[in-house]
Short mmCIF file of C-alpha atoms and ligand atoms in Angstrom, two decimals:
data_model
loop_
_atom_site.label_atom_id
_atom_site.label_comp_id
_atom_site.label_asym_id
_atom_site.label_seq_id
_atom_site.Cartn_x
_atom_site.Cartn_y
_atom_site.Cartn_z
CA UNK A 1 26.32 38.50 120.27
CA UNK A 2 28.95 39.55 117.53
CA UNK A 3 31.58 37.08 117.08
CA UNK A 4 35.04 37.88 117.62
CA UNK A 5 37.48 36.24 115.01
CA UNK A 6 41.39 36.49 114.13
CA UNK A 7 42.86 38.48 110.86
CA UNK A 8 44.35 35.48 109.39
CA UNK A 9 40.83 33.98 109.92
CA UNK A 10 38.58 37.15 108.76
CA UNK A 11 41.06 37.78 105.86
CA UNK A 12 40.87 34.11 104.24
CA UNK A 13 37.01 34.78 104.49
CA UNK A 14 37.03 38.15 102.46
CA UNK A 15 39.65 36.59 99.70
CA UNK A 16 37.19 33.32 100.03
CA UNK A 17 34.12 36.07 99.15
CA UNK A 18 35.82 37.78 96.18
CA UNK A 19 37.27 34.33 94.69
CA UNK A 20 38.71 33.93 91.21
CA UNK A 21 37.53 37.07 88.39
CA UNK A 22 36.48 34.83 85.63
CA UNK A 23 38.51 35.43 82.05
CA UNK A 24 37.47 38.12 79.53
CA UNK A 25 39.13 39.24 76.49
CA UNK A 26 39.98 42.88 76.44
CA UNK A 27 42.12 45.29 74.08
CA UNK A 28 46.18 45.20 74.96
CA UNK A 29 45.04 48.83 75.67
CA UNK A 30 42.87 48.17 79.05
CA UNK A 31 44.98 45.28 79.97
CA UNK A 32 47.95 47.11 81.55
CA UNK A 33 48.34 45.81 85.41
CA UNK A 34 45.91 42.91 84.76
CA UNK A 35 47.00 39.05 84.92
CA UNK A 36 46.57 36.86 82.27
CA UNK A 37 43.94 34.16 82.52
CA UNK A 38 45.68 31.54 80.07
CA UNK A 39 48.56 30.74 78.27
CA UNK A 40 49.10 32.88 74.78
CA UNK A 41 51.04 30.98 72.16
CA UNK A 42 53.40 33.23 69.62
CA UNK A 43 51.61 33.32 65.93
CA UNK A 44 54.75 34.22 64.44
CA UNK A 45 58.40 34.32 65.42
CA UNK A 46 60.22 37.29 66.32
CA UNK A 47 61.76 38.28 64.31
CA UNK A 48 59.30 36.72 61.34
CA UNK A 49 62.28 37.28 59.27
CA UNK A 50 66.15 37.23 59.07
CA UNK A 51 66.86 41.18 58.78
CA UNK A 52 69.88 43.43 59.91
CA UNK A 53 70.35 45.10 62.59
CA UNK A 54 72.84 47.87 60.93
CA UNK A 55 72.12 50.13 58.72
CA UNK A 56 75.20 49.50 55.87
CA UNK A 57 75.06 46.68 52.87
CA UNK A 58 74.15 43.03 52.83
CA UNK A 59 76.86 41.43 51.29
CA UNK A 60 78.64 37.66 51.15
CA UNK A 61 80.89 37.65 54.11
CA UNK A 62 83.54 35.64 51.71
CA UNK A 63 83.19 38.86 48.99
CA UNK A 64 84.58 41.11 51.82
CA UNK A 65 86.69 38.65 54.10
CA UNK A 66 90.15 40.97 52.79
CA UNK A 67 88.65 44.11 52.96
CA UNK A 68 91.14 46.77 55.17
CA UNK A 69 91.50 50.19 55.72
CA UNK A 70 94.41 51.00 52.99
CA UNK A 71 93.17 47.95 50.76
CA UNK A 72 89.31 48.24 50.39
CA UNK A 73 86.78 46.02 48.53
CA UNK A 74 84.87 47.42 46.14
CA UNK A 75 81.40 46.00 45.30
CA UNK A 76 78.78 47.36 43.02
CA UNK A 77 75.67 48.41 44.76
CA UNK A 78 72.45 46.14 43.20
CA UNK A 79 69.31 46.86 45.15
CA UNK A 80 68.63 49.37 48.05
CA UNK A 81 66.49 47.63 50.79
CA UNK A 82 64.88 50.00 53.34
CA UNK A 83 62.56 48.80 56.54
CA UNK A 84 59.16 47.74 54.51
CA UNK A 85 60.22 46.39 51.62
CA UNK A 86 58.35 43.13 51.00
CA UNK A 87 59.70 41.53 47.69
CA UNK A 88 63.74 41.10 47.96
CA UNK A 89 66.00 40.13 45.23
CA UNK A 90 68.68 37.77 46.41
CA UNK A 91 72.54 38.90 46.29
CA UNK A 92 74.43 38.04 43.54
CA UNK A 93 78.05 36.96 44.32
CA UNK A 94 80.44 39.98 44.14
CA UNK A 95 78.03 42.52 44.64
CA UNK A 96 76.45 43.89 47.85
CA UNK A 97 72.89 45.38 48.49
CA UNK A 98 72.53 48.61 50.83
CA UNK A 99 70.21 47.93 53.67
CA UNK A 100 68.64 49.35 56.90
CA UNK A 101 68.17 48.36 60.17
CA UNK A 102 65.28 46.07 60.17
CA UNK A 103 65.05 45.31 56.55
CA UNK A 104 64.53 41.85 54.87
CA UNK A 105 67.88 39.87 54.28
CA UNK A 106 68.25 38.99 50.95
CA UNK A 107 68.51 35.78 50.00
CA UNK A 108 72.27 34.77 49.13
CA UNK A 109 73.74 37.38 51.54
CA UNK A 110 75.18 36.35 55.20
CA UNK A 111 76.63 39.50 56.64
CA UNK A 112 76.04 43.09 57.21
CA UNK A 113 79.03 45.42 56.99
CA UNK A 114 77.79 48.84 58.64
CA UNK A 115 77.55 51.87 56.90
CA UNK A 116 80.46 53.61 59.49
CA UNK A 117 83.22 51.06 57.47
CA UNK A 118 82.42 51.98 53.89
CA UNK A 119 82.60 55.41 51.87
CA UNK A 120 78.11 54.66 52.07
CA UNK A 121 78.15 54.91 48.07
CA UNK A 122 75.21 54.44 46.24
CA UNK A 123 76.45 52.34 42.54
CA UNK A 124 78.88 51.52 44.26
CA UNK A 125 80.57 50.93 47.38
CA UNK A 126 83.84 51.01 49.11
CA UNK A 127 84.02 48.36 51.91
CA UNK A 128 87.07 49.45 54.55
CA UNK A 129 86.02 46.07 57.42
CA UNK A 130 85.68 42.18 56.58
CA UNK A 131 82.44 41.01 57.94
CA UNK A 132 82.09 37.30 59.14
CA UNK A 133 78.51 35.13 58.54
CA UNK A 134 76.45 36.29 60.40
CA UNK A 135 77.65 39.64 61.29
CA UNK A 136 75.22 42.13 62.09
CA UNK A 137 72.33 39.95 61.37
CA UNK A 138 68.98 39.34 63.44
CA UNK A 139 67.84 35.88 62.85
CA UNK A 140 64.44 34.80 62.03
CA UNK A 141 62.78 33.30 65.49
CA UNK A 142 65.99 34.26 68.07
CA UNK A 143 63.63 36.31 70.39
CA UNK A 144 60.40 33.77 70.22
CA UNK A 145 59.73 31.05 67.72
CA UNK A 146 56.34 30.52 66.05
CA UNK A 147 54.42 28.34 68.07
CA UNK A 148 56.17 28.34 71.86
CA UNK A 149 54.49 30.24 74.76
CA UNK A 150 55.18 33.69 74.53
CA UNK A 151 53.37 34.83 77.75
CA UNK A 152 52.24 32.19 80.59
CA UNK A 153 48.47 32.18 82.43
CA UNK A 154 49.45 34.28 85.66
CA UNK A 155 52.00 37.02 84.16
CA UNK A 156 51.42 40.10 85.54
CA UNK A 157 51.01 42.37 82.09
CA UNK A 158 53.06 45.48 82.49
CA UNK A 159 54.66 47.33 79.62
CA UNK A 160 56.87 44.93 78.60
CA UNK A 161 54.84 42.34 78.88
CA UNK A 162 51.73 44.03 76.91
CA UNK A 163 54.59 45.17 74.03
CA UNK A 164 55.40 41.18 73.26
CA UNK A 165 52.06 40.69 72.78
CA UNK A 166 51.49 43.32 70.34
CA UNK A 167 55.02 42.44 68.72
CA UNK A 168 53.30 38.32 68.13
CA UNK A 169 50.05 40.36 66.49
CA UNK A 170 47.76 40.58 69.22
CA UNK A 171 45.10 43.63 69.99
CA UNK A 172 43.46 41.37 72.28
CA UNK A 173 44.18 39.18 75.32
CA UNK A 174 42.14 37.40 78.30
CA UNK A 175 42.75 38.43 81.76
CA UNK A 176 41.09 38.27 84.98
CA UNK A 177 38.42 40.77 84.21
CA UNK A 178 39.03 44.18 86.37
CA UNK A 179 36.12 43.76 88.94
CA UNK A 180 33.31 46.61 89.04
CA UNK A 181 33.34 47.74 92.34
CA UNK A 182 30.71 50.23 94.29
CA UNK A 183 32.44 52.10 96.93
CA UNK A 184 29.80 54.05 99.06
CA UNK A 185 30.42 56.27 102.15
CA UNK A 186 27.55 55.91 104.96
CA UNK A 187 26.91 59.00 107.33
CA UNK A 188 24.44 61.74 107.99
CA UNK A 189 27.67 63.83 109.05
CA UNK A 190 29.14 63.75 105.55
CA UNK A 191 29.21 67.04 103.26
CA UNK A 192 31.47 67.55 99.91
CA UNK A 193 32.64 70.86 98.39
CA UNK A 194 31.69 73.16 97.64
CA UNK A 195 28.86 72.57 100.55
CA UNK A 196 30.54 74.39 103.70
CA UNK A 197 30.93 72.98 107.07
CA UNK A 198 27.93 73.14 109.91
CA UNK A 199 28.80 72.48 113.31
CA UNK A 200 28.67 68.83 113.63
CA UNK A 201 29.26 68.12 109.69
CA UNK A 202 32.60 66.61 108.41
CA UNK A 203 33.94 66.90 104.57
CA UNK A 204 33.60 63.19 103.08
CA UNK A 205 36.87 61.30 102.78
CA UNK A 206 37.30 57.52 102.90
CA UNK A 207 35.62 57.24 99.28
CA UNK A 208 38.35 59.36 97.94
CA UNK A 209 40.73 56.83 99.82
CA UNK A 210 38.91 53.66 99.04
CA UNK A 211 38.39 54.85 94.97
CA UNK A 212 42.24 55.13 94.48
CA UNK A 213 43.47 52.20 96.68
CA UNK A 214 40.87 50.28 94.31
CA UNK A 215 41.84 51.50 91.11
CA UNK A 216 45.05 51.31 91.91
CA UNK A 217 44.70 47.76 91.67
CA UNK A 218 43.46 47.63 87.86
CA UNK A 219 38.87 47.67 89.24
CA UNK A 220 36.50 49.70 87.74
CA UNK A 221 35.27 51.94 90.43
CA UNK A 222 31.95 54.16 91.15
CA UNK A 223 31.77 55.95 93.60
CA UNK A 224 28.40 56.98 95.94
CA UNK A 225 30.02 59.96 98.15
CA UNK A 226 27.24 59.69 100.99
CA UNK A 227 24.12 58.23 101.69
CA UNK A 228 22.30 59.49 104.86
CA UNK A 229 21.52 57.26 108.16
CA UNK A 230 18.30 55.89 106.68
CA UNK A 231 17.94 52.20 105.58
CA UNK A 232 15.09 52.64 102.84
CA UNK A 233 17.56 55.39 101.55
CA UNK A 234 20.37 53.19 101.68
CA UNK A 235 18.87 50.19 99.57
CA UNK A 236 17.33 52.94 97.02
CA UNK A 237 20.47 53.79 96.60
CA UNK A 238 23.01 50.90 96.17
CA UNK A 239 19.89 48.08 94.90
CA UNK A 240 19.32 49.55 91.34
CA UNK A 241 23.46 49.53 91.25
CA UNK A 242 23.98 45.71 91.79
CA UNK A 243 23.33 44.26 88.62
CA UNK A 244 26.30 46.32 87.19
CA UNK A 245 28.74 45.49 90.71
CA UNK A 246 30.94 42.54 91.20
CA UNK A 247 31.86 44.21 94.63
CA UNK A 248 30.62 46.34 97.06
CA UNK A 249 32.77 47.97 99.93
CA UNK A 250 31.03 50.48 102.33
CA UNK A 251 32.23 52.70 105.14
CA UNK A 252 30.70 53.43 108.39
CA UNK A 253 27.32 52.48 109.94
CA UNK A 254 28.89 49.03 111.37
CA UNK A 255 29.18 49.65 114.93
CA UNK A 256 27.36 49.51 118.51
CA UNK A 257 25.38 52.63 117.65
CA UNK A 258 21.53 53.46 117.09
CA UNK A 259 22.10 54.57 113.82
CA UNK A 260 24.20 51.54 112.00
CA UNK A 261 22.70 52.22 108.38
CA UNK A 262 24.76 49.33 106.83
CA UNK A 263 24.77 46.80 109.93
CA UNK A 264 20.90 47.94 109.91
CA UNK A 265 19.99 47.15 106.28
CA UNK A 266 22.62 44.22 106.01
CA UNK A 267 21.91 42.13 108.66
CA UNK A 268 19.86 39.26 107.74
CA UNK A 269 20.31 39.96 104.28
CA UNK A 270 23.16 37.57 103.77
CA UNK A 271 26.15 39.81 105.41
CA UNK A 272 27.58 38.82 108.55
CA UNK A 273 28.83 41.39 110.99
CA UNK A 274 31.92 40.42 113.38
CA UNK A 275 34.64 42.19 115.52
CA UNK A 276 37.52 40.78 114.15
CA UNK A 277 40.93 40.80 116.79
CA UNK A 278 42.83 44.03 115.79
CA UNK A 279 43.28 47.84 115.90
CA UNK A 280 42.29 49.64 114.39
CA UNK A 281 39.47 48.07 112.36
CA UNK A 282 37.64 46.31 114.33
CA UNK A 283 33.95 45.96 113.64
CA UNK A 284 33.62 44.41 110.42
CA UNK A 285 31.26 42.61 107.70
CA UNK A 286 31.02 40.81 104.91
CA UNK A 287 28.63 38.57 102.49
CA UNK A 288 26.05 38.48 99.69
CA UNK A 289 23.62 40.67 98.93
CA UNK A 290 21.19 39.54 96.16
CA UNK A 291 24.57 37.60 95.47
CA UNK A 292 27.03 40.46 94.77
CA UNK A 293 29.54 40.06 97.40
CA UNK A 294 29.70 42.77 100.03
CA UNK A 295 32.46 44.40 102.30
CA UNK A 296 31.58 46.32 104.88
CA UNK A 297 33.98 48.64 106.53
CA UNK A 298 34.19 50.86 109.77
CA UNK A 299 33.87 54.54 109.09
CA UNK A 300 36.92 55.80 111.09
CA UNK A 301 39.16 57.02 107.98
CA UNK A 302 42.59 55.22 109.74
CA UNK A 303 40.25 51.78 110.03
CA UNK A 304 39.60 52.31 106.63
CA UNK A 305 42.67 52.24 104.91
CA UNK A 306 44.35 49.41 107.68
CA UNK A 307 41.36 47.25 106.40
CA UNK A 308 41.95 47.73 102.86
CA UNK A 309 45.67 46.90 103.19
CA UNK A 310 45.26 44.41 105.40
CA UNK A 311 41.50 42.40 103.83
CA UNK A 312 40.49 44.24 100.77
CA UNK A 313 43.83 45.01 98.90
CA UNK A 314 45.01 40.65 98.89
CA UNK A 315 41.30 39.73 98.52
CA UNK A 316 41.20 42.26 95.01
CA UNK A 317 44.78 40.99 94.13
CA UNK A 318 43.90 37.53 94.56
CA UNK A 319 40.53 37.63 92.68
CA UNK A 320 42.25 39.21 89.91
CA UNK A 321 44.92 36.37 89.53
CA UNK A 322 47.84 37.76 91.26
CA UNK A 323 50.15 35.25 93.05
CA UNK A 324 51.57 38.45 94.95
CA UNK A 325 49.34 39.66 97.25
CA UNK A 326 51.28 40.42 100.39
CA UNK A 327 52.85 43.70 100.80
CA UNK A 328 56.93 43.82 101.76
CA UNK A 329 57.44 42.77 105.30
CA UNK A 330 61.05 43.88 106.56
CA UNK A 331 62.31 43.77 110.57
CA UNK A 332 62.91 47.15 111.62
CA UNK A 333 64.69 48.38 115.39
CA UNK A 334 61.44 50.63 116.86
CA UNK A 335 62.76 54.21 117.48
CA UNK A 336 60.20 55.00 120.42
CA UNK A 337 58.64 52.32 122.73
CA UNK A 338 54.90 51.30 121.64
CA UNK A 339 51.97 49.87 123.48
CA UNK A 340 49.38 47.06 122.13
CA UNK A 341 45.73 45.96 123.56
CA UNK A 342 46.38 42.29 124.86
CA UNK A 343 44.86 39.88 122.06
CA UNK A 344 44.43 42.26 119.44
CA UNK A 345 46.74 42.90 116.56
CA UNK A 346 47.85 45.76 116.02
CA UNK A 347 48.59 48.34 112.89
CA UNK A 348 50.31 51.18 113.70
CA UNK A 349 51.18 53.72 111.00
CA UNK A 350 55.23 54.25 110.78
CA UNK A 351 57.73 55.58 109.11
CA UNK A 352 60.20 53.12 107.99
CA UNK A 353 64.45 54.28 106.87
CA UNK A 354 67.41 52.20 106.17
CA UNK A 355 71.15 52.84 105.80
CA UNK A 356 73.36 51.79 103.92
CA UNK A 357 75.29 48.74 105.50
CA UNK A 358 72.85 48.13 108.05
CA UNK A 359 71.34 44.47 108.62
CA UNK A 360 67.60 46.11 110.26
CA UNK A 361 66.16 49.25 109.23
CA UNK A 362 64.50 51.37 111.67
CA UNK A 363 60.80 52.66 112.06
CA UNK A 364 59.02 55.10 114.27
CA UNK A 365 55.51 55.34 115.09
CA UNK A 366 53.77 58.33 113.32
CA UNK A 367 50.74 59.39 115.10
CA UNK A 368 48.79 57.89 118.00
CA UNK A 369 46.88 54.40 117.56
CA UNK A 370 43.48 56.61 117.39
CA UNK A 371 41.53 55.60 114.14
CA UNK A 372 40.69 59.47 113.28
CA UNK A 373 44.57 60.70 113.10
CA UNK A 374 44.42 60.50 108.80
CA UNK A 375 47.30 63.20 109.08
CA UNK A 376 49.88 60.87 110.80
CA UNK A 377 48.80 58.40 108.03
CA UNK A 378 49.72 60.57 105.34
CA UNK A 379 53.25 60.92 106.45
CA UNK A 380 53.63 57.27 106.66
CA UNK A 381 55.59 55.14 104.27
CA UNK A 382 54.74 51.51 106.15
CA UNK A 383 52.25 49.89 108.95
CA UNK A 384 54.22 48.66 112.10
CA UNK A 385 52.48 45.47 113.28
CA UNK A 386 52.56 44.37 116.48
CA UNK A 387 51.12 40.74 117.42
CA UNK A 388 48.47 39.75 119.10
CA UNK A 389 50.47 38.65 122.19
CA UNK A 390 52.34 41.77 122.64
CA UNK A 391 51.28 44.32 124.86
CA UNK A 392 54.50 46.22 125.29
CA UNK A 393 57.16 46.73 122.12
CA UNK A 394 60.13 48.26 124.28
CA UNK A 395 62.48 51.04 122.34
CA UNK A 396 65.32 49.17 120.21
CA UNK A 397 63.14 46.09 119.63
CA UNK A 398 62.45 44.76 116.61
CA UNK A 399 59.22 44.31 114.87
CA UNK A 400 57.24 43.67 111.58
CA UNK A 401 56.92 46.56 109.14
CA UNK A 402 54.41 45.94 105.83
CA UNK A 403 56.26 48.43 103.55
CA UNK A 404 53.62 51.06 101.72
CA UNK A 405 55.50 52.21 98.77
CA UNK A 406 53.50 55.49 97.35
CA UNK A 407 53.41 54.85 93.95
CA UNK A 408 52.44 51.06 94.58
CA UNK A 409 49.71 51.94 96.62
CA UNK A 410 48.27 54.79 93.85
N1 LIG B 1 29.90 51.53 121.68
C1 LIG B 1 30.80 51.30 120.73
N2 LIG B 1 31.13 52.31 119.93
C2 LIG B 1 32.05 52.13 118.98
C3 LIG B 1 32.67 50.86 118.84
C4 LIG B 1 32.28 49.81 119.67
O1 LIG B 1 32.78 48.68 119.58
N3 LIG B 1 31.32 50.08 120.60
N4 LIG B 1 33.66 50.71 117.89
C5 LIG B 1 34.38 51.89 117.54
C6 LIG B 1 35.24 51.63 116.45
S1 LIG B 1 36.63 50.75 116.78
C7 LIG B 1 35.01 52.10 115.22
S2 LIG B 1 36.15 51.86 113.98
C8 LIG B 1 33.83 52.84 114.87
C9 LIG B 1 33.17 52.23 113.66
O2 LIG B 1 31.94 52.79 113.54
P1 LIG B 1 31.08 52.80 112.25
O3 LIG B 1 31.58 51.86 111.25
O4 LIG B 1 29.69 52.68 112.63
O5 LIG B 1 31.41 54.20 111.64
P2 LIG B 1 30.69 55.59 111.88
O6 LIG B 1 30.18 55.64 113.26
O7 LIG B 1 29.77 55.80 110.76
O8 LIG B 1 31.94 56.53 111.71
C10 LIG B 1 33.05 56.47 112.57
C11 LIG B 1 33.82 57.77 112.45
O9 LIG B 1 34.33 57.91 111.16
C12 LIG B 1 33.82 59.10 110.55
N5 LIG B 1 33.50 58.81 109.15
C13 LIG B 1 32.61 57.91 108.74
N6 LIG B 1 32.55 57.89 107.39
C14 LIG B 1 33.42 58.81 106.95
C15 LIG B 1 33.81 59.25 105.66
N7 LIG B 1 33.25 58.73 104.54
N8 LIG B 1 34.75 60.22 105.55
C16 LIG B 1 35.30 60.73 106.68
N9 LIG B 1 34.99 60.33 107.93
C17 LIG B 1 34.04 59.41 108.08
C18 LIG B 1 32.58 59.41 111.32
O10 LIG B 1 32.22 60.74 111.23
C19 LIG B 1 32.96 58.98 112.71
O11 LIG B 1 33.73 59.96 113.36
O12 LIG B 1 32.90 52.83 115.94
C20 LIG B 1 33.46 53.07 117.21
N10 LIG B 1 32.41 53.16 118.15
O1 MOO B 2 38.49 49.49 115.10
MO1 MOO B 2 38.18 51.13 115.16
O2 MOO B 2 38.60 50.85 113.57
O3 MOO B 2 39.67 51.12 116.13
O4 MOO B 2 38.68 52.71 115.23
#
């Protein structure tokens, strides 16, 4: 008899599965979107060096401290100091040094009077501003000093994050490594292009879905389009693939049927199958096979994509070190009146607006609840779920929307 278990309870077993990517060090360049497995300490300070941040003349702030319009300072010109220059002489008193943004201070100077308040001579130059210490100057260490944390274990290593580390000298850093992961549609049914439709044959999609919600998420993905209704083709198939897979999610072949190719070569094999409590999505597996873990999903292409948001996507997330997982969950007035199955949760695809000024945003359902309706899906921007006590959601009442931002979920 196949058990029947809750999403909160099914879910914690699928992020329980996947547990904790261990740490590898990769190049900043593959580590965009991936979380960082340990602290990084700064090498050097930024800046390493006191430098300006004008392009004009280093100069004593005292040489300058009368300097006006219709009385100027004049100062001869000693050195010129562009970005990249490693050895620089100090500043004699009374004269000034032209410098660019970036460049070495040189010793002796304390201010930077920009090149906009002089006449920007070259032997010598006429200085039309006073300049305080410390005008105009970048300090050495203001941004990060040598030695402190520049990035925590746990950051979440977008651009900004990935651009510190190259500022500190980096070209490496450890993250959770992106899991390998084996996506593989089941079904006799399934053709690709440029093969053309027989009566009774459908074109292959949840792969396609599966592959980008995956990547999306900073994995490695390969893909196996179809494998026919045939268990010895089945293991032929994914077996020689496991020692390169940290993960393998299926589609199809899990239900009541005579021809359950995954439920058929799984079972006993170290993957439990269950009917967890919700809609769509319910028949369901998971476990080890020769100890890669193994998700098994139902073939409808709605069920799908509700059990990657709602299993796969926080079990990924939460193997690869995030401490987000969940999508947005807003309250939202329902435009039409819905209808649940008593005891099952339910996901129904929506579309979710707000106004401006208003406390609740609405939602209305698009499509039916039927697992096949992929269409209605693609015009959705959120999942409306409805609990597993609720068998009527009346017009005007409101409920729990998980918000599906597009270019999160890509
Ligand atoms: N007697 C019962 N029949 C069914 C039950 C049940 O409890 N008792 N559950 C239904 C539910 S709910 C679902 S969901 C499906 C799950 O079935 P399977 O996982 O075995 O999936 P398939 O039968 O292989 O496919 C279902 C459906 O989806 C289409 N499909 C499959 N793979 C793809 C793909 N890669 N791209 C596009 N479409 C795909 C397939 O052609 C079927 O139409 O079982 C119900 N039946
Ligand atoms: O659970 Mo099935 O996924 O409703 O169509």
């Amino acid at each position: 008899m196949v058990r029947v278990i809750s999403v909160d309870t099914y879910r914690a077993a699928v992020v329980e599965l996947l547990g904790t990517a261990p740490p590898k060090a990769l190049p900043l360049a593959e580590c965009a979107g991936l979380v960082l497995a340990e602290d990084v300490p700064a090498g050097v300070s930024l800046p390493p060096f006191d430098n300006s941040a004008m392009d004009g003349y280093a100069v004593r702030a005292v040489d300058v401290a009368s300097a006006t319009a219709t009385t100027p300072v004049e100062l001869p010109v000693a050195e010129d100091i562009p970005a990249g220059r490693t050895d620089v002489p100090p500043l004699l008193p009374g004269t000034a040094h032209r410098i660019m943004t970036g460049a070495p201070m040189p010793p002796g100077a304390d201010a930077v009077v920009k090149v906009e308040d002089t006449d920007g001579g070259t032997e010598k130059v006429s200085i039309r501003e006073p300049a305080p210490v410390g005008t105009h100057l970048r300090r050495t260490g203001e941004d990060v000093a040598a030695g402190t944390i520049a990035l925590h274990a746990g950051t979440v290593l977008g651009p900004a994050q990935l651009g510190l580390a190259a500022a500190v000298g980096l070209d490496r850093l450890t993250v959770h490594a992106p899991l390998r992961v084996l996506v593989v549609s089941t079904g006799s049914e399934l053709v690709t292009p440029p093969q053309e439709l027989r009566h009774g044959q459908i074109y292959e999609s949840n792969s396609i879905m599966l592959a980008a919600g995956i990547r999306a998420l900073g994995c490695a993905v390969e893909v196996v389009r179809s494998v026919v209704d045939d268990v010895a083709e089945f293991r032929a198939v994914i077996e020689p693939r496991l020692a390169e897979t940290d993960l393998v999610v299926t589609s199809g072949g899990v239900s009541a049927g005579a021809y359950e190719v995954v439920k058929d070569s799984l079972t006993g094999a170290g993957v439990e199958f269950v009917k967890v409590a919700m809609q769509p999505g319910g028949p369901q597996g998971n476990g080890r096979w020769h100890g890669v873990p193994v998700v098994t999903l139902p073939g409808n292409p709605v069920s799908v994509l509700v059990s990657f948001e709602v299993f796969l996507r926080p079990a990924i997330l939460t193997a690869l070190g995030h401490r987000q997982v969940d999508r947005s969950r807003v309250r939202a007035r329902l435009t039409e009146a819905l209808r649940s199955p008593a005891g099952r949760r339910q996901f129904r695809r929506g579309f979710y607006s707000h106004h401006d000024g208003e406390v609740t945003g609405e939602v209305g359902p698009r499509g039916g609840p039927g697992s096949h309706l992929l269409a209605a899906f693609a015009q959705a921007n959120c999942l409306i779920e409805l609990p597993e006590d609720v068998v009527d959601a009346p017009e005007g009442s409101e409920v729990d929307v998980l918000l599906l931002p597009t270019r999160d979920f890509l």
